[in-house]
């Protein structure tokens, strides 16, 4: 089956960027959630500052309903019924109710955890609820398909271990964990007892989502799952094998880098706590990389979420050919792939896929472009770049529909991503050349391409990372 290819893209570069006046015409995604206004805002008739008409003004602290999104903008419904566009940077999620019920809002219910009825993890979720290990949301839902973040996972795993709240100091365990945070006691207990650690910069990042490899390590170490004493150069191997040897990993996991959702988290804890071996389970064959093939191991890690029907080496070869042919016509030197950038680009594509949002905004970022946070994001992966006349790195992103059920879908993937490159190049000579400038920047030498595929939604997310040259020796970024 062939694919249809609408696409969109965006970029950042470590130089000054002017956002005001840019109008967006990217595809619009449906949304359905509330948001609280943090700074006050104007609601406009189109997703654009320049040339738009202000329909109404919403004061600080008022709640609106988000119904759609395009790059950098939300379409909102206000309490008086006005529908229009406002910048994402003016809104933050909230649990406060919106006083006009949207047609897509679930009807109120008195049934606790009403949205798990019939879910494949219902038994596990109800078990954890009965043990007071988990709680639902204020509207009575559990949201089993929502990705679990580090704060939530830590709280639940500590309660699963202790069967009670921890007695622990809740201050100064991480710079980004305040004693007033609801999760502070759990996080500090977990840190003090060696259950979790922070990032290389010392921060905990409570809002970051957690993948299977990370969850496996915490589950095995916290709930005392027996593991092999055999050492491995792949840090997560002993933890994944400890779980899969007991059939503890649900068969919903397709890769070790896949994000854990709230239903899967409950299922794994239930299986471990009750020694459940009879449920469908997933297994992974984790190979030891050879000493002479570090880049190959890195590439394999970067592409662990790509369908086996796609030859990513061929896809990257074609992508690089497009770039270097264009650069050669302008007398510019050729790009070469850097495996660390392939991996960092894949990390961001997977994040966009998990959050169903195409954006450059890293977790905790409020401004659409915040180079200090993005630079720190790269640093957390061990990546720092040479500063060449104020230029260090750049990022272009893209999105497209991808469908293929053939045994070999390589050409379909190439066909899906090539229009994104063509769109970058089509900016030449126009009033907006940001993506084209990244492709043709004379100071960039290395490039990385990362793609994340959501087969159920038939979409793919693409990230391109460009760099001058690395000034760090990151080791294995797959950890």
Short mmCIF file of N, CA and C in Angstrom, two decimals, residues 69-130:
data_model
loop_
_atom_site.label_atom_id
_atom_site.label_comp_id
_atom_site.label_asym_id
_atom_site.label_seq_id
_atom_site.Cartn_x
_atom_site.Cartn_y
_atom_site.Cartn_z
N UNK A 69 -4.10 22.90 16.86
CA UNK A 69 -2.74 23.42 16.97
C UNK A 69 -2.10 23.48 15.60
N UNK A 70 -1.32 24.54 15.35
CA UNK A 70 -0.39 24.58 14.24
C UNK A 70 0.93 25.08 14.81
N UNK A 71 1.94 25.20 14.01
CA UNK A 71 3.28 25.45 14.53
C UNK A 71 3.37 26.74 15.32
N UNK A 72 3.46 26.63 16.65
CA UNK A 72 3.63 27.79 17.51
C UNK A 72 2.33 28.44 17.97
N UNK A 73 1.18 27.93 17.52
CA UNK A 73 -0.10 28.57 17.83
C UNK A 73 -1.13 27.53 18.24
N UNK A 74 -2.04 27.91 19.14
CA UNK A 74 -3.18 27.08 19.53
C UNK A 74 -4.47 27.76 19.08
N UNK A 75 -5.41 26.96 18.59
CA UNK A 75 -6.76 27.43 18.34
C UNK A 75 -7.56 27.18 19.60
N UNK A 76 -8.19 28.23 20.14
CA UNK A 76 -8.84 28.11 21.44
C UNK A 76 -10.30 28.56 21.36
N UNK A 77 -11.08 28.04 22.29
CA UNK A 77 -12.45 28.51 22.52
C UNK A 77 -12.48 29.18 23.88
N UNK A 78 -12.96 30.40 23.94
CA UNK A 78 -13.03 31.13 25.20
C UNK A 78 -14.38 30.89 25.88
N UNK A 79 -14.50 31.35 27.11
CA UNK A 79 -15.73 31.12 27.87
C UNK A 79 -16.94 31.78 27.23
N UNK A 80 -16.72 32.89 26.48
CA UNK A 80 -17.87 33.57 25.84
C UNK A 80 -18.18 33.02 24.46
N UNK A 81 -17.47 31.92 24.06
CA UNK A 81 -17.76 31.27 22.80
C UNK A 81 -16.89 31.69 21.64
N UNK A 82 -16.02 32.68 21.84
CA UNK A 82 -15.12 33.11 20.77
C UNK A 82 -14.13 32.01 20.42
N UNK A 83 -13.90 31.79 19.13
CA UNK A 83 -12.92 30.80 18.66
C UNK A 83 -11.88 31.53 17.82
N UNK A 84 -10.61 31.35 18.17
CA UNK A 84 -9.54 32.00 17.43
C UNK A 84 -8.19 31.46 17.84
N UNK A 85 -7.13 32.17 17.45
CA UNK A 85 -5.76 31.67 17.62
C UNK A 85 -4.98 32.52 18.63
N UNK A 86 -4.12 31.84 19.41
CA UNK A 86 -3.23 32.53 20.33
C UNK A 86 -1.90 31.77 20.41
N UNK A 87 -0.82 32.49 20.73
CA UNK A 87 0.50 31.88 20.78
C UNK A 87 0.62 30.83 21.88
N UNK A 88 1.30 29.73 21.58
CA UNK A 88 1.50 28.66 22.57
C UNK A 88 2.23 29.17 23.80
N UNK A 89 3.09 30.15 23.63
CA UNK A 89 3.91 30.63 24.75
C UNK A 89 3.08 31.36 25.82
N UNK A 90 1.80 31.61 25.55
CA UNK A 90 0.94 32.30 26.50
C UNK A 90 0.08 31.34 27.33
N UNK A 91 0.22 30.04 27.10
CA UNK A 91 -0.67 29.05 27.70
C UNK A 91 0.10 27.96 28.43
N UNK A 92 -0.48 27.45 29.48
CA UNK A 92 0.06 26.30 30.20
C UNK A 92 -1.07 25.35 30.54
N UNK A 93 -0.82 24.03 30.51
CA UNK A 93 -1.88 23.07 30.86
C UNK A 93 -2.35 23.24 32.30
N UNK A 94 -3.60 22.90 32.55
CA UNK A 94 -4.18 23.01 33.89
C UNK A 94 -5.27 21.97 34.06
N UNK A 95 -5.56 21.63 35.30
CA UNK A 95 -6.67 20.74 35.61
C UNK A 95 -7.95 21.51 35.93
N UNK A 96 -7.86 22.83 35.91
CA UNK A 96 -9.05 23.63 36.17
C UNK A 96 -10.10 23.39 35.08
N UNK A 97 -11.38 23.34 35.47
CA UNK A 97 -12.42 23.04 34.47
C UNK A 97 -12.69 24.23 33.56
N UNK A 98 -13.06 23.94 32.34
CA UNK A 98 -13.50 24.95 31.40
C UNK A 98 -15.02 25.01 31.48
N UNK A 99 -15.61 26.20 31.58
CA UNK A 99 -17.02 26.29 31.92
C UNK A 99 -17.97 26.11 30.75
N UNK A 100 -17.42 25.83 29.56
CA UNK A 100 -18.25 25.45 28.42
C UNK A 100 -17.82 24.06 27.99
N UNK A 101 -18.74 23.11 27.97
CA UNK A 101 -18.39 21.72 27.66
C UNK A 101 -18.25 21.56 26.16
N UNK A 102 -17.08 21.12 25.72
CA UNK A 102 -16.83 20.85 24.31
C UNK A 102 -17.57 19.58 23.90
N UNK A 103 -18.05 19.49 22.64
CA UNK A 103 -18.71 18.27 22.19
C UNK A 103 -17.83 17.03 22.29
N UNK A 104 -16.49 17.23 22.28
CA UNK A 104 -15.60 16.07 22.35
C UNK A 104 -15.20 15.72 23.78
N UNK A 105 -15.69 16.51 24.76
CA UNK A 105 -15.35 16.23 26.15
C UNK A 105 -16.17 15.05 26.66
N UNK A 106 -15.56 14.03 27.29
CA UNK A 106 -16.32 12.89 27.79
C UNK A 106 -17.38 13.32 28.78
N UNK A 107 -18.52 12.66 28.74
CA UNK A 107 -19.59 12.98 29.67
C UNK A 107 -19.15 12.68 31.09
N UNK A 108 -19.57 13.49 32.07
CA UNK A 108 -19.20 13.23 33.47
C UNK A 108 -19.67 11.84 33.90
N UNK A 109 -18.91 11.23 34.77
CA UNK A 109 -19.22 9.88 35.23
C UNK A 109 -18.81 9.75 36.68
N UNK A 110 -19.53 8.92 37.41
CA UNK A 110 -19.19 8.64 38.80
C UNK A 110 -18.36 7.37 38.92
N UNK A 111 -18.15 6.67 37.81
CA UNK A 111 -17.38 5.44 37.83
C UNK A 111 -15.89 5.77 37.96
N UNK A 112 -15.22 5.32 39.04
CA UNK A 112 -13.79 5.60 39.17
C UNK A 112 -13.00 4.89 38.08
N UNK A 113 -12.02 5.58 37.51
CA UNK A 113 -11.19 5.04 36.43
C UNK A 113 -12.06 4.53 35.29
N UNK A 114 -13.02 5.35 34.88
CA UNK A 114 -14.00 4.92 33.88
C UNK A 114 -13.37 4.57 32.54
N UNK A 115 -12.19 5.14 32.23
CA UNK A 115 -11.62 4.93 30.90
C UNK A 115 -10.74 3.68 30.80
N UNK A 116 -10.71 2.84 31.85
CA UNK A 116 -9.93 1.60 31.75
C UNK A 116 -10.82 0.39 31.50
N UNK A 117 -12.14 0.61 31.47
CA UNK A 117 -13.05 -0.52 31.25
C UNK A 117 -12.79 -1.12 29.86
N UNK A 118 -12.46 -2.40 29.83
CA UNK A 118 -12.15 -3.07 28.59
C UNK A 118 -10.73 -2.92 28.12
N UNK A 119 -9.94 -2.10 28.81
CA UNK A 119 -8.53 -1.95 28.46
C UNK A 119 -7.76 -3.23 28.77
N UNK A 120 -6.76 -3.56 27.97
CA UNK A 120 -6.04 -4.81 28.18
C UNK A 120 -5.27 -4.83 29.50
N UNK A 121 -5.05 -3.66 30.10
CA UNK A 121 -4.34 -3.59 31.37
C UNK A 121 -5.27 -3.30 32.55
N UNK A 122 -6.57 -3.48 32.34
CA UNK A 122 -7.55 -3.15 33.37
C UNK A 122 -7.28 -3.90 34.67
N UNK A 123 -6.99 -5.20 34.60
CA UNK A 123 -6.76 -5.99 35.81
C UNK A 123 -5.60 -5.43 36.61
N UNK A 124 -4.52 -5.10 35.92
CA UNK A 124 -3.33 -4.58 36.59
C UNK A 124 -3.61 -3.22 37.21
N UNK A 125 -4.31 -2.36 36.49
CA UNK A 125 -4.59 -1.01 36.99
C UNK A 125 -5.48 -1.08 38.23
N UNK A 126 -6.50 -1.94 38.18
CA UNK A 126 -7.39 -2.07 39.35
C UNK A 126 -6.64 -2.67 40.54
N UNK A 127 -5.71 -3.55 40.29
CA UNK A 127 -4.89 -4.12 41.37
C UNK A 127 -4.09 -3.02 42.06
N UNK A 128 -3.44 -2.16 41.27
CA UNK A 128 -2.65 -1.09 41.86
C UNK A 128 -3.54 -0.07 42.57
N UNK A 129 -4.73 0.14 42.04
CA UNK A 129 -5.67 1.06 42.69
C UNK A 129 -6.09 0.51 44.05
N UNK A 130 -6.41 -0.78 44.11
CA UNK A 130 -6.82 -1.40 45.37
C UNK A 130 -5.70 -1.38 46.41
#
